CSV table of C-alpha atoms in Angstrom, one decimal:
chain,number,residue,atom,x,y,z
N,1,MET,CA,-20.8,-44.6,31.6
N,2,ILE,CA,-21.1,-41.0,33.0
N,3,PHE,CA,-17.2,-41.1,33.8
N,4,TRP,CA,-16.4,-42.2,30.2
N,5,ARG,CA,-18.3,-39.1,28.8
N,6,LYS,CA,-16.6,-36.7,31.1
N,7,LYS,CA,-13.3,-38.2,30.1
N,8,LYS,CA,-14.1,-37.9,26.5
N,9,ASN,CA,-15.2,-34.3,26.7
N,10,ALA,CA,-12.1,-33.3,28.7
N,11,GLU,CA,-9.9,-35.0,26.1
N,12,GLU,CA,-11.8,-33.0,23.3
N,13,GLN,CA,-11.4,-29.9,25.2
N,14,GLU,CA,-7.7,-30.2,25.6
N,15,ALA,CA,-7.6,-31.0,22.0
N,16,GLN,CA,-9.4,-27.7,21.1
N,17,ASP,CA,-7.3,-25.7,23.5
N,18,ALA,CA,-4.2,-27.1,21.8
N,19,GLU,CA,-5.6,-26.1,18.1
N,20,ASP,CA,-6.3,-22.7,19.5
N,21,LYS,CA,-2.7,-22.0,20.6
N,22,ILE,CA,-1.7,-22.9,17.0
N,23,ILE,CA,-4.2,-20.7,15.2
N,24,HIS,CA,-4.3,-17.6,17.5
N,25,HIS,CA,-1.1,-15.9,17.9
N,26,PRO,CA,-0.1,-15.1,21.6
N,27,GLY,CA,-1.1,-11.4,22.2
N,28,GLU,CA,-4.0,-11.2,19.9
N,29,PRO,CA,-7.2,-10.0,21.4
N,30,GLU,CA,-9.8,-12.8,22.0
N,31,ILE,CA,-12.3,-13.4,19.4
N,32,GLU,CA,-15.7,-12.5,20.7
N,33,PRO,CA,-18.4,-15.2,20.1
N,34,PRO,CA,-20.9,-14.5,17.4
N,35,VAL,CA,-24.4,-12.9,18.3
N,36,GLU,CA,-27.3,-14.4,16.5
N,37,TYR,CA,-30.1,-12.2,15.9
N,38,ASP,CA,-32.6,-11.5,13.0
N,39,ALA,CA,-31.5,-8.3,11.4
N,40,ASP,CA,-34.0,-5.7,10.1
N,41,LEU,CA,-33.1,-5.3,6.5
N,42,THR,CA,-34.8,-3.2,3.9
N,43,GLU,CA,-35.6,-4.9,0.5
N,44,ASP,CA,-32.7,-2.9,-1.0
N,45,GLN,CA,-30.4,-4.2,1.8
N,46,GLU,CA,-31.5,-7.9,1.2
N,47,HIS,CA,-31.2,-7.6,-2.6
N,48,GLU,CA,-27.5,-6.1,-2.2
N,49,LEU,CA,-26.5,-8.9,0.3
N,50,PHE,CA,-28.3,-12.0,-0.9
N,51,GLU,CA,-29.5,-11.3,-4.5
N,52,GLU,CA,-26.8,-9.0,-6.2
N,53,THR,CA,-25.8,-10.1,-9.7
N,54,GLU,CA,-22.3,-10.3,-10.9
N,55,THR,CA,-23.2,-7.5,-13.3
N,56,GLU,CA,-24.2,-5.2,-10.5
N,57,VAL,CA,-21.1,-6.0,-8.6
N,58,LEU,CA,-18.9,-5.3,-11.6
N,59,GLU,CA,-20.9,-2.0,-12.1
N,60,ASP,CA,-19.7,-0.8,-8.5
N,61,LEU,CA,-16.0,-0.9,-9.8
N,62,ASP,CA,-14.3,2.0,-11.4
N,63,GLU,CA,-12.8,-0.4,-14.1
N,64,THR,CA,-14.0,-3.8,-15.0
N,65,PRO,CA,-11.6,-6.5,-14.1
N,66,VAL,CA,-10.5,-8.9,-16.8
N,67,PRO,CA,-12.7,-12.2,-16.2
N,68,GLU,CA,-10.8,-15.4,-16.1
N,69,HIS,CA,-13.0,-17.2,-18.5
N,70,ALA,CA,-14.6,-15.2,-21.3
N,71,SER,CA,-18.0,-16.1,-22.7
N,72,HIS,CA,-17.0,-16.6,-26.0
N,73,PRO,CA,-15.8,-20.0,-27.4
N,74,PRO,CA,-12.2,-20.8,-26.3
N,75,MET,CA,-9.1,-20.2,-28.3
N,76,ASP,CA,-6.0,-22.2,-28.9
N,77,ASP,CA,-2.7,-21.0,-27.5
N,78,GLU,CA,-1.6,-19.2,-30.6
N,79,GLN,CA,-4.8,-17.3,-30.8
N,80,GLU,CA,-5.0,-16.2,-27.0
N,81,THR,CA,-3.7,-12.5,-26.8
N,82,LYS,CA,-3.2,-10.4,-23.8
N,83,PRO,CA,-5.7,-7.7,-23.0
N,84,ALA,CA,-5.2,-4.5,-25.1
N,85,LYS,CA,-3.4,-1.6,-23.5
N,86,LYS,CA,-5.2,1.8,-23.1
N,87,PRO,CA,-5.1,4.0,-26.1
N,88,ASP,CA,-2.9,7.1,-25.9
N,89,ALA,CA,-5.9,9.4,-25.7
N,90,GLU,CA,-7.4,7.4,-22.6
N,91,GLU,CA,-4.2,7.6,-21.0
N,92,GLY,CA,-4.0,11.2,-21.5
N,93,GLU,CA,-7.4,11.4,-19.9
N,94,SER,CA,-6.3,9.2,-17.0
N,95,LYS,CA,-3.4,11.4,-16.3
N,96,SER,CA,-5.4,14.6,-16.1
N,97,GLY,CA,-7.9,12.8,-13.8
N,98,TRP,CA,-5.0,11.5,-11.7
N,99,LEU,CA,-3.6,15.2,-11.2
N,100,SER,CA,-7.0,16.3,-10.2
N,101,ARG,CA,-7.4,13.5,-7.6
N,102,LEU,CA,-3.6,14.1,-6.4
N,103,THR,CA,-4.4,17.8,-6.0
N,104,GLY,CA,-7.8,17.1,-4.1
N,105,GLY,CA,-6.0,14.4,-2.0
N,106,LEU,CA,-3.2,16.7,-0.8
N,107,SER,CA,-5.7,19.6,-0.2
N,108,LYS,CA,-5.2,19.3,3.5
N,109,SER,CA,-1.6,19.5,3.3
N,110,SER,CA,-1.4,22.3,0.7
N,111,ALA,CA,-4.1,24.3,2.6
N,112,LYS,CA,-1.7,24.3,5.7
N,113,PHE,CA,1.2,25.1,3.6
N,114,THR,CA,-0.7,28.0,1.8
N,115,GLN,CA,-2.1,29.5,5.0
N,116,GLY,CA,1.2,29.3,6.8
N,117,ILE,CA,3.0,31.0,4.0
N,118,THR,CA,0.4,33.8,3.7
N,119,ASP,CA,0.8,34.3,7.5
N,120,LEU,CA,4.7,34.6,7.0
N,121,VAL,CA,4.5,37.5,4.4
N,122,THR,CA,3.6,40.2,6.7
N,123,LYS,CA,6.5,42.4,5.2
N,124,LYS,CA,8.3,42.4,1.8
N,125,LYS,CA,11.9,41.7,2.8
N,126,LEU,CA,13.2,38.3,3.8
N,127,ASP,CA,14.7,38.4,7.3
N,128,GLN,CA,15.8,35.8,9.9
N,129,ASP,CA,12.4,35.9,11.7
N,130,MET,CA,10.7,35.0,8.5
N,131,LEU,CA,13.0,32.1,7.8
N,132,ASP,CA,12.8,30.7,11.4
N,133,GLU,CA,8.9,30.8,10.9
N,134,LEU,CA,9.1,29.0,7.5
N,135,GLU,CA,11.3,26.4,9.1
N,136,GLU,CA,8.7,25.9,11.7
N,137,LEU,CA,6.1,25.6,9.2
N,138,LEU,CA,7.8,22.9,7.3
N,139,ILE,CA,8.5,20.9,10.4
N,140,THR,CA,4.8,21.0,11.3
N,141,ALA,CA,3.9,19.8,7.9
N,142,ASP,CA,5.9,16.5,8.7
N,143,LEU,CA,9.0,17.2,6.5
N,144,GLY,CA,11.1,16.7,9.7
N,145,PRO,CA,13.7,18.9,11.3
N,146,LYS,CA,16.5,17.9,9.0
N,147,THR,CA,14.9,18.4,5.9
N,148,ALA,CA,13.2,21.5,6.9
N,149,ALA,CA,16.5,23.1,7.9
N,150,ARG,CA,18.1,22.0,4.6
N,151,LEU,CA,15.3,23.6,2.6
N,152,VAL,CA,15.3,26.8,4.5
N,153,GLU,CA,19.2,27.3,4.3
N,154,GLU,CA,19.0,26.9,0.6
N,155,PHE,CA,15.9,29.0,0.5
N,156,GLY,CA,17.7,32.1,2.2
N,157,GLN,CA,21.1,31.8,0.6
N,158,ASP,CA,20.3,34.3,-2.4
N,159,ARG,CA,17.2,35.9,-1.2
N,160,PHE,CA,18.1,37.2,2.5
N,161,GLY,CA,17.3,40.8,2.7
N,162,LYS,CA,15.5,41.0,-0.6
N,163,ASP,CA,11.8,41.7,-1.5
N,164,ILE,CA,9.9,38.3,-1.3
N,165,SER,CA,6.4,37.4,-2.3
N,166,GLU,CA,4.0,34.6,-1.3
N,167,GLU,CA,4.0,33.1,-4.9
N,168,GLU,CA,7.9,33.4,-5.0
N,169,ILE,CA,8.1,31.3,-1.6
N,170,ARG,CA,5.9,28.6,-3.0
N,171,GLU,CA,7.5,28.3,-6.4
N,172,ALA,CA,11.0,28.1,-4.8
N,173,LEU,CA,9.8,25.4,-2.3
N,174,ALA,CA,8.2,23.5,-5.1
N,175,GLN,CA,11.6,23.5,-7.0
N,176,GLN,CA,13.5,22.4,-4.1
N,177,ILE,CA,11.3,19.8,-3.1
N,178,THR,CA,11.2,18.4,-6.6
N,179,ALA,CA,15.0,18.3,-6.5
N,180,ILE,CA,14.9,15.9,-3.4
N,181,LEU,CA,11.9,13.8,-4.9
N,182,GLU,CA,13.2,13.4,-8.4
N,183,PRO,CA,16.1,10.9,-7.6
N,184,VAL,CA,13.6,8.3,-5.7
N,185,ALA,CA,10.5,8.7,-8.1
N,186,ARG,CA,10.9,5.4,-9.9
N,187,PRO,CA,8.1,3.3,-11.3
N,188,MET,CA,7.8,-0.3,-10.4
N,189,THR,CA,9.6,-2.6,-13.0
N,190,TYR,CA,9.0,-6.4,-13.7
N,191,ASP,CA,12.2,-7.4,-15.3
N,192,HIS,CA,12.1,-11.2,-14.8
N,193,ASP,CA,10.1,-14.1,-16.4
N,194,LEU,CA,8.4,-14.3,-12.9
N,195,SER,CA,8.9,-11.1,-10.8
N,196,VAL,CA,8.3,-12.0,-7.1
N,197,ILE,CA,7.3,-9.2,-5.0
N,198,LEU,CA,7.1,-9.4,-1.2
N,199,VAL,CA,4.8,-6.7,0.3
N,200,CYS,CA,5.3,-5.8,4.0
N,201,GLY,CA,4.1,-3.0,6.4
N,202,VAL,CA,2.4,-2.7,9.9
N,203,ASN,CA,-1.3,-3.3,10.4
N,204,GLY,CA,-3.7,-0.9,8.9
N,205,VAL,CA,-1.6,0.7,6.0
N,206,GLY,CA,-3.4,-0.8,3.3
N,207,LYS,CA,-0.9,-3.6,2.3
N,208,THR,CA,-3.9,-5.9,1.0
N,209,THR,CA,-5.7,-3.1,-0.8
N,210,THR,CA,-2.3,-2.0,-2.5
N,211,ILE,CA,-1.7,-5.5,-3.8
N,212,GLY,CA,-5.3,-5.6,-5.1
N,213,LYS,CA,-5.0,-2.3,-7.0
N,214,VAL,CA,-1.7,-3.1,-8.5
N,215,ALA,CA,-2.6,-6.5,-9.5
N,216,HIS,CA,-5.8,-5.2,-11.2
N,217,GLU,CA,-3.8,-2.6,-13.3
N,218,LEU,CA,-1.3,-5.0,-14.3
N,219,GLN,CA,-3.8,-7.5,-15.4
N,220,SER,CA,-6.2,-5.0,-17.2
N,221,ARG,CA,-3.8,-2.4,-18.4
N,222,ASP,CA,-0.6,-4.2,-19.2
N,223,GLY,CA,-2.0,-7.8,-19.8
N,224,ARG,CA,0.3,-9.4,-17.4
N,225,LYS,CA,-0.5,-12.8,-15.6
N,226,VAL,CA,-0.5,-12.1,-11.9
N,227,MET,CA,-0.9,-14.4,-8.9
N,228,LEU,CA,-1.4,-13.4,-5.2
N,229,ALA,CA,-0.4,-15.4,-2.1
N,230,ALA,CA,-2.2,-14.8,1.2
N,231,GLY,CA,0.9,-14.8,3.5
N,232,ASP,CA,-1.1,-13.2,6.4
N,233,THR,CA,-2.1,-16.5,7.9
N,234,PHE,CA,-3.1,-15.2,11.4
N,235,ARG,CA,-6.2,-13.4,10.4
N,236,ALA,CA,-9.1,-14.9,8.3
N,237,ALA,CA,-10.2,-11.4,7.4
N,238,ALA,CA,-7.0,-10.7,5.7
N,239,VAL,CA,-7.3,-13.8,3.6
N,240,GLU,CA,-10.7,-13.0,2.7
N,241,GLN,CA,-10.1,-9.5,1.8
N,242,LEU,CA,-7.2,-10.7,-0.5
N,243,GLU,CA,-9.6,-13.2,-2.1
N,244,ILE,CA,-11.9,-10.3,-2.9
N,245,TRP,CA,-9.2,-8.5,-4.6
N,246,SER,CA,-8.1,-11.7,-6.6
N,247,GLN,CA,-11.6,-11.9,-7.9
N,248,ARG,CA,-11.9,-8.2,-9.0
N,249,ALA,CA,-8.4,-8.3,-10.6
N,250,GLY,CA,-9.1,-11.8,-12.4
N,251,CYS,CA,-6.1,-13.4,-10.9
N,252,PRO,CA,-5.4,-16.6,-9.0
N,253,LEU,CA,-5.0,-16.8,-5.3
N,254,VAL,CA,-2.7,-19.2,-3.3
N,255,LYS,CA,-4.0,-19.6,0.3
N,256,LYS,CA,-3.7,-22.2,3.2
N,257,GLU,CA,-5.8,-22.7,6.4
N,258,ILE,CA,-5.6,-20.2,9.2
N,259,GLY,CA,-2.4,-20.5,11.5
N,260,ALA,CA,-0.4,-22.3,8.5
N,261,ASP,CA,3.1,-21.4,8.2
N,262,ALA,CA,3.5,-18.1,5.9
N,263,ALA,CA,6.8,-19.2,4.5
N,264,ALA,CA,4.9,-22.4,3.4
N,265,VAL,CA,2.5,-20.2,1.5
N,266,ALA,CA,5.2,-18.2,-0.2
N,267,TYR,CA,7.1,-21.5,-1.3
N,268,GLU,CA,3.8,-23.2,-2.6
N,269,SER,CA,2.7,-19.9,-4.5
N,270,TYR,CA,6.3,-19.6,-6.1
N,271,GLU,CA,6.1,-23.3,-7.0
N,272,LYS,CA,2.5,-22.6,-8.6
N,273,ALA,CA,3.3,-19.5,-10.3
N,274,LYS,CA,6.4,-21.0,-12.1
N,275,ALA,CA,4.4,-23.8,-13.3
N,276,GLU,CA,1.5,-21.8,-14.6
N,277,GLY,CA,3.7,-19.4,-16.5
N,278,THR,CA,2.8,-16.3,-14.3
N,279,ASP,CA,4.4,-12.8,-14.7
N,280,VAL,CA,4.2,-11.5,-11.4
N,281,LEU,CA,3.6,-13.0,-7.9
N,282,PHE,CA,2.6,-10.7,-5.1
N,283,ILE,CA,3.0,-12.2,-1.5
N,284,ASP,CA,1.1,-10.5,1.0
N,285,THR,CA,2.3,-10.6,4.7
N,286,ALA,CA,0.8,-10.3,8.1
N,287,GLY,CA,0.7,-6.8,9.6
N,288,ARG,CA,4.0,-7.0,11.8
N,289,LEU,CA,4.2,-4.6,14.5
N,290,HIS,CA,7.7,-2.9,13.8
N,291,ASN,CA,8.5,-3.0,17.6
N,292,LYS,CA,8.1,-6.9,18.1
N,293,ALA,CA,11.4,-8.7,16.8
N,294,ASN,CA,9.6,-12.1,17.1
N,295,LEU,CA,6.8,-11.1,14.7
N,296,MET,CA,9.5,-9.7,12.3
N,297,ALA,CA,11.5,-12.9,12.4
N,298,GLU,CA,8.7,-14.5,10.2
N,299,LEU,CA,9.5,-12.0,7.3
N,300,GLU,CA,13.1,-13.2,7.5
N,301,LYS,CA,11.9,-16.9,7.2
N,302,ILE,CA,9.9,-16.1,4.3
N,303,VAL,CA,12.9,-14.7,2.7
N,304,ARG,CA,15.2,-17.5,3.5
N,305,VAL,CA,12.7,-20.0,2.1
N,306,LEU,CA,12.4,-18.0,-1.2
N,307,LYS,CA,16.3,-17.8,-1.5
N,308,LYS,CA,16.5,-21.5,-1.3
N,309,GLN,CA,14.7,-21.8,-4.6
N,310,ASP,CA,16.5,-18.9,-6.2
N,311,GLU,CA,19.2,-16.6,-4.6
N,312,SER,CA,17.8,-13.5,-6.3
N,313,LEU,CA,14.4,-13.9,-4.7
N,314,PRO,CA,12.4,-11.9,-3.7
N,315,HIS,CA,13.1,-9.4,-6.4
N,316,ASN,CA,11.4,-6.5,-4.7
N,317,VAL,CA,10.4,-5.9,-1.1
N,318,LEU,CA,7.9,-3.4,-1.0
N,319,LEU,CA,7.1,-1.4,2.3
N,320,VAL,CA,3.8,0.0,2.4
N,321,LEU,CA,3.5,3.2,4.7
N,322,ASP,CA,0.3,5.3,5.8
N,323,ALA,CA,1.0,9.1,5.5
N,324,THR,CA,-1.3,9.6,8.4
N,325,THR,CA,1.2,8.2,10.9
N,326,GLY,CA,3.6,11.2,10.1
N,327,GLN,CA,7.1,10.8,11.4
N,328,ASN,CA,6.3,7.5,12.8
N,329,ALA,CA,6.6,6.4,9.2
N,330,VAL,CA,10.4,7.0,9.4
N,331,GLU,CA,10.9,4.7,12.3
N,332,GLN,CA,8.9,1.9,10.4
N,333,VAL,CA,11.4,2.4,7.5
N,334,ARG,CA,14.4,2.2,9.8
N,335,THR,CA,13.1,-1.2,11.5
N,336,PHE,CA,11.9,-2.9,8.3
N,337,LYS,CA,15.2,-2.0,6.7
N,338,ASP,CA,17.2,-3.7,9.4
N,339,MET,CA,14.8,-6.8,9.1
N,340,VAL,CA,14.5,-7.4,5.4
N,341,ASN,CA,16.2,-5.6,2.4
N,342,VAL,CA,13.3,-3.0,1.5
N,343,THR,CA,13.9,-2.0,-2.2
N,344,GLY,CA,11.0,0.4,-2.5
N,345,LEU,CA,8.1,2.3,-0.7
N,346,ILE,CA,4.5,2.9,-1.5
N,347,VAL,CA,2.8,5.7,0.4
N,348,THR,CA,-0.9,5.4,1.1
N,349,LYS,CA,-3.9,7.6,2.6
N,350,LEU,CA,-2.3,10.8,1.6
N,351,ASP,CA,-5.8,12.3,1.7
N,352,GLY,CA,-6.4,11.6,5.2
N,353,SER,CA,-4.4,14.3,6.9
N,354,ALA,CA,-2.3,17.3,6.4
N,355,LYS,CA,1.1,15.3,6.8
N,356,GLY,CA,1.8,14.9,3.0
N,357,GLY,CA,5.3,16.3,3.8
N,358,ILE,CA,6.3,13.0,5.2
N,359,VAL,CA,7.1,11.8,1.6
N,360,VAL,CA,9.6,14.5,1.4
N,361,SER,CA,11.2,13.4,4.7
N,362,LEU,CA,11.3,9.9,3.5
N,363,ALA,CA,12.9,10.7,0.3
N,364,ASP,CA,15.6,13.0,1.9
N,365,GLN,CA,16.4,10.5,4.8
N,366,PHE,CA,16.5,7.0,3.0
N,367,GLY,CA,16.8,7.7,-0.7
N,368,LEU,CA,14.6,4.6,-1.3
N,369,PRO,CA,12.6,4.4,-4.6
N,370,ILE,CA,9.1,5.6,-4.1
N,371,HIS,CA,7.1,3.7,-6.5
N,372,MET,CA,3.5,4.8,-5.9
N,373,VAL,CA,1.2,7.0,-3.8
N,374,GLY,CA,-2.3,6.7,-3.0
N,375,VAL,CA,-4.9,9.5,-2.3
N,376,GLY,CA,-8.2,7.5,-1.9
N,377,GLU,CA,-10.0,4.3,-1.9
N,378,GLN,CA,-10.8,3.6,-5.5
N,379,ILE,CA,-8.6,1.6,-7.9
N,380,GLY,CA,-7.5,4.7,-9.8
N,381,ASP,CA,-6.4,6.5,-6.6
N,382,LEU,CA,-3.1,4.7,-6.5
N,383,GLN,CA,-0.7,5.8,-9.2
N,384,PRO,CA,3.1,6.0,-10.1
N,385,PHE,CA,4.7,8.7,-8.1
N,386,ASN,CA,5.8,11.9,-10.0
N,387,ALA,CA,8.2,14.4,-8.2
N,388,SER,CA,7.0,17.6,-9.9
N,389,ASP,CA,3.3,17.0,-9.8
N,390,PHE,CA,3.6,16.0,-5.9
N,391,ALA,CA,5.7,19.0,-5.2
N,392,ARG,CA,3.6,21.5,-6.7
N,393,SER,CA,0.3,20.0,-5.4
N,394,LEU,CA,1.8,19.9,-1.7
N,395,VAL,CA,2.6,23.7,-1.9
N,396,GLY,CA,-0.8,24.4,-3.6
N,397,LEU,CA,0.5,25.2,-7.1
N,398,SER,CA,-1.0,24.0,-10.3
N,399,ARG,CA,1.0,21.9,-12.6
N,400,SER,CA,3.7,23.5,-14.5
């Protein structure tokens, strides 16, 4: 009897070990066992965790998501209408507010520019020493050596030996940077009956948050039907985070068990999106480290599975980049471009460091569309990319 129990326990342990190998990807850190204890919570904390009402949760959001089911009586198909777009006056106020957030978000970068230029202008005439110092300033601001050299060469062509002021330097740089950025400042487009967007990027850049913010805007502002797919199947936290965003945005989520094939998630979400008349499908992916080819292979598999359904899929492959990584973002673009057909960029966390110049470097080196930039955690802190607004904010100038 004892022998039988031991044998049964051994078989159960072997089965558990086999399951762990499937669920937990090799190289991932071990999951620490939970520690149970009685937490000391205040009455307010207990209310927030266990008793907070749906109304209170919604009040915490910048914008109220569109609910899936309204409280009023159901309407027939002909009566159903998409949510109204924002009035022009409200859009104007939103634009003004975004410019303020953009300027504030780039304050670390612009302060570095402003102080550096102030230190440069110790004499009135532009000479080679001043140009060399200007080039060094641009490099330290993460514009990169190639882009910095190009800007300085253009800047000095008609001004060498002439009187120069701090304001003139900033205005000239803003114009030059705008010229680099304008060709890549393109808004996201959704030109298909069902637009399929694959979102990729390394760990920690904000892919899931970016998907959630864009989905919220498309649902509440544009009235589009959006669906999300949880393609990061290795981390339960990633699926849970996307589920929270899907609830905020009021859109359905397709997910599978932890350890499932990400390509299967992509396939099932596409089939479901077609059946339900969805306008836009966002497929999240795991945080693939760009220097691990075996992990990147999964992205290629997702693309292959989608193309079996429709050769044009996915319609867009967005690469999300974290501005705080500086020039490392350049290497990420190179690697992802080799693995999948990256069609556009979204740059987040521009408020986190003085490395806003990386956006200029990316535009100059790759020429990929930059659809959106983010300067904070709130829903409204991710907006379409505007070349002139960004350039002037970067060098510390007000909007022209």
